[in-house]
Amino acid sequence: MNYIDYSDHFGVDGFNAFISYRDQDYANLTNRKVFTTNLGFDVNELVIPNQVHSKRVKMVDSACLLKETDGVISNVKNVVLSIQVADCIPLFLFNPISHQFGMIHSGWRGTAQCIGPNAIHIMETYGDNAKDVMAIIGPSIGQCCFEVGPEVTAQFDRTYSIKGKNDRMMLDLKNIVKDQMLANGLLGKNILVDNQCTCCEKEYFFSYRRDGQETGRMVAISGWRQSSF
Ligand SMILES: [Zn+2]
C-alpha cells in the first residue's frame, strides 16, 4: 500500500482521509490525479491549492486550482480536497454531524499565523460547533528533528521548545497545533496525532529538512468516495 488510511478515526461510512507515502512526487499533478483516482475519488472534483505558507483558508464548492492558499474547506459531497507536504503538518478536519470538512497545510509559518484556528472559525461561520469537529495531525517533522533558531521559537510559547546545539532549539510543532485545536473548542478525544516523524522515517516520507529543496511531496486527500454518493 502506498498510503495511510485515517478514515476510521472519522467513523462515517463513505468519508475518507488519506496521506500518500513517498513512492512518487505528488507535487506532480499527474501523479496526484492518478493517486486520487486509484483511491476511488472523482478526479474531476479535485481541489488543488498553490501553497505559500500563509494563513489563507478558502471555502470551496467545486474543483479548482487556488492561488496562494494553504487551507481549503468544503461542505459539498462531491468535492475532493488535497494539500501537499514534506515535514509541514497536514491537518485533516471533519465534522461528522454537518459533514463539513477541511485540509490544512500547517508548517511553522502557517501555525504561527494560526491557520488551523482560522479554519475552525470559518467552519463555525458556516454553522459548525467546534466541539463536534474532529482533527488528525498527520505525519510531519517531530521535535526530534525540527531544529530551529530563536527567530522561530520566539513565535511560540517557550514550553514548546527544548535546547538543541549552540543557540538552536528543537520545536514541537505537533503539540502547538494540537493545543491550538484544544484552545479553539475541539475536544481532546476528537484529535488524533500521528507521531511518525517525516525526517526520521526516511523509508516512508519525503522530508524537506532531511533532503533539501529537491525533495518530493506527499499528498493528503479527504472527501467522499464516488461509491458513497
Ligand atoms: Zn525525527
PDB file of C-alpha atoms in Angstrom, residues 114-206:
ATOM      1  CA  CYS A 114      -2.893  30.413  13.334  1.00  0.00           C
ATOM      2  CA  ILE A 115      -4.089  28.845  10.099  1.00  0.00           C
ATOM      3  CA  GLY A 116      -5.716  25.928  11.987  1.00  0.00           C
ATOM      4  CA  PRO A 117      -7.782  28.197  14.257  1.00  0.00           C
ATOM      5  CA  ASN A 118      -8.623  30.300  11.194  1.00  0.00           C
ATOM      6  CA  ALA A 119     -10.065  27.186   9.540  1.00  0.00           C
ATOM      7  CA  ILE A 120     -12.107  26.325  12.654  1.00  0.00           C
ATOM      8  CA  HIS A 121     -13.541  29.865  12.737  1.00  0.00           C
ATOM      9  CA  ILE A 122     -14.597  29.588   9.113  1.00  0.00           C
ATOM     10  CA  MET A 123     -16.265  26.219   9.798  1.00  0.00           C
ATOM     11  CA  GLU A 124     -18.125  27.904  12.694  1.00  0.00           C
ATOM     12  CA  THR A 125     -19.198  30.726  10.374  1.00  0.00           C
ATOM     13  CA  TYR A 126     -20.839  28.038   8.240  1.00  0.00           C
ATOM     14  CA  GLY A 127     -22.707  26.604  11.214  1.00  0.00           C
ATOM     15  CA  ASP A 128     -20.323  24.136  12.847  1.00  0.00           C
ATOM     16  CA  ASN A 129     -19.829  23.796  16.591  1.00  0.00           C
ATOM     17  CA  ALA A 130     -16.091  23.328  17.282  1.00  0.00           C
ATOM     18  CA  LYS A 131     -16.778  20.628  19.875  1.00  0.00           C
ATOM     19  CA  ASP A 132     -18.138  18.420  17.086  1.00  0.00           C
ATOM     20  CA  VAL A 133     -15.152  18.928  14.778  1.00  0.00           C
ATOM     21  CA  MET A 134     -12.633  16.086  14.589  1.00  0.00           C
ATOM     22  CA  ALA A 135      -8.981  16.545  13.635  1.00  0.00           C
ATOM     23  CA  ILE A 136      -5.997  14.494  12.515  1.00  0.00           C
ATOM     24  CA  ILE A 137      -2.470  15.842  12.771  1.00  0.00           C
ATOM     25  CA  GLY A 138      -0.716  13.787  10.112  1.00  0.00           C
ATOM     26  CA  PRO A 139       2.914  12.678   9.771  1.00  0.00           C
ATOM     27  CA  SER A 140       5.238  15.677   9.970  1.00  0.00           C
ATOM     28  CA  ILE A 141       8.571  16.701  11.416  1.00  0.00           C
ATOM     29  CA  GLY A 142       8.938  15.770  15.089  1.00  0.00           C
ATOM     30  CA  GLN A 143      10.661  17.641  17.885  1.00  0.00           C
ATOM     31  CA  CYS A 144      13.475  15.079  17.487  1.00  0.00           C
ATOM     32  CA  CYS A 145      14.480  16.685  14.165  1.00  0.00           C
ATOM     33  CA  PHE A 146      12.942  20.156  13.994  1.00  0.00           C
ATOM     34  CA  GLU A 147      15.986  22.261  14.821  1.00  0.00           C
ATOM     35  CA  VAL A 148      15.228  25.992  14.543  1.00  0.00           C
ATOM     36  CA  GLY A 149      16.693  29.332  15.565  1.00  0.00           C
ATOM     37  CA  PRO A 150      15.461  31.841  18.130  1.00  0.00           C
ATOM     38  CA  GLU A 151      13.580  33.782  15.432  1.00  0.00           C
ATOM     39  CA  VAL A 152      11.270  30.778  15.056  1.00  0.00           C
ATOM     40  CA  THR A 153      10.877  29.787  18.724  1.00  0.00           C
ATOM     41  CA  ALA A 154      10.082  33.437  19.532  1.00  0.00           C
ATOM     42  CA  GLN A 155       6.809  32.989  17.617  1.00  0.00           C
ATOM     43  CA  PHE A 156       5.570  30.399  20.113  1.00  0.00           C
ATOM     44  CA  ASP A 157       5.323  29.806  23.850  1.00  0.00           C
ATOM     45  CA  ARG A 158       8.706  28.745  25.273  1.00  0.00           C
ATOM     46  CA  THR A 159       7.287  25.493  26.594  1.00  0.00           C
ATOM     47  CA  TYR A 160       7.152  24.127  23.025  1.00  0.00           C
ATOM     48  CA  SER A 161      10.937  24.129  22.541  1.00  0.00           C
ATOM     49  CA  ILE A 162      13.870  22.437  24.199  1.00  0.00           C
ATOM     50  CA  LYS A 163      17.539  23.256  23.878  1.00  0.00           C
ATOM     51  CA  GLY A 164      19.496  21.933  20.890  1.00  0.00           C
ATOM     52  CA  LYS A 165      23.095  22.618  19.842  1.00  0.00           C
ATOM     53  CA  ASN A 166      24.515  26.129  20.435  1.00  0.00           C
ATOM     54  CA  ASP A 167      21.670  28.648  20.047  1.00  0.00           C
ATOM     55  CA  ARG A 168      19.484  26.118  18.217  1.00  0.00           C
ATOM     56  CA  MET A 169      16.218  24.890  19.694  1.00  0.00           C
ATOM     57  CA  MET A 170      14.046  21.841  18.977  1.00  0.00           C
ATOM     58  CA  LEU A 171      10.436  22.830  18.264  1.00  0.00           C
ATOM     59  CA  ASP A 172       7.386  20.652  18.969  1.00  0.00           C
ATOM     60  CA  LEU A 173       5.110  21.743  16.123  1.00  0.00           C
ATOM     61  CA  LYS A 174       2.625  18.871  16.508  1.00  0.00           C
ATOM     62  CA  ASN A 175       1.808  19.847  20.089  1.00  0.00           C
ATOM     63  CA  ILE A 176       1.467  23.518  19.139  1.00  0.00           C
ATOM     64  CA  VAL A 177      -1.149  22.619  16.527  1.00  0.00           C
ATOM     65  CA  LYS A 178      -2.893  20.197  18.897  1.00  0.00           C
ATOM     66  CA  ASP A 179      -3.081  22.903  21.584  1.00  0.00           C
ATOM     67  CA  GLN A 180      -4.384  25.406  19.033  1.00  0.00           C
ATOM     68  CA  MET A 181      -7.201  22.981  18.277  1.00  0.00           C
ATOM     69  CA  LEU A 182      -7.984  22.479  22.001  1.00  0.00           C
ATOM     70  CA  ALA A 183      -7.884  26.247  22.630  1.00  0.00           C
ATOM     71  CA  ASN A 184     -10.412  26.735  19.839  1.00  0.00           C
ATOM     72  CA  GLY A 185     -13.000  24.332  21.163  1.00  0.00           C
ATOM     73  CA  LEU A 186     -12.072  20.892  19.833  1.00  0.00           C
ATOM     74  CA  LEU A 187     -12.249  18.025  22.333  1.00  0.00           C
ATOM     75  CA  GLY A 188      -9.105  16.030  23.109  1.00  0.00           C
ATOM     76  CA  LYS A 189     -10.845  12.732  22.268  1.00  0.00           C
ATOM     77  CA  ASN A 190     -11.553  14.074  18.774  1.00  0.00           C
ATOM     78  CA  ILE A 191      -7.912  14.808  17.937  1.00  0.00           C
ATOM     79  CA  LEU A 192      -5.623  12.098  16.552  1.00  0.00           C
ATOM     80  CA  VAL A 193      -1.887  12.854  16.423  1.00  0.00           C
ATOM     81  CA  ASP A 194       0.270  10.712  14.125  1.00  0.00           C
ATOM     82  CA  ASN A 195       3.624  10.777  15.887  1.00  0.00           C
ATOM     83  CA  GLN A 196       5.640   9.496  12.945  1.00  0.00           C
ATOM     84  CA  CYS A 197       8.456  11.924  12.137  1.00  0.00           C
ATOM     85  CA  THR A 198       8.872  12.571   8.407  1.00  0.00           C
ATOM     86  CA  CYS A 199      12.566  13.372   8.895  1.00  0.00           C
ATOM     87  CA  CYS A 200      13.364  10.176  10.883  1.00  0.00           C
ATOM     88  CA  GLU A 201      11.277   7.809   8.748  1.00  0.00           C
ATOM     89  CA  LYS A 202      13.263   8.015   5.534  1.00  0.00           C
ATOM     90  CA  GLU A 203      11.778   4.849   4.119  1.00  0.00           C
ATOM     91  CA  TYR A 204       8.226   6.230   4.151  1.00  0.00           C
ATOM     92  CA  PHE A 205       8.249  10.012   3.895  1.00  0.00           C
ATOM     93  CA  PHE A 206       9.766  12.899   1.994  1.00  0.00           C
TER      94      PHE A 206
END
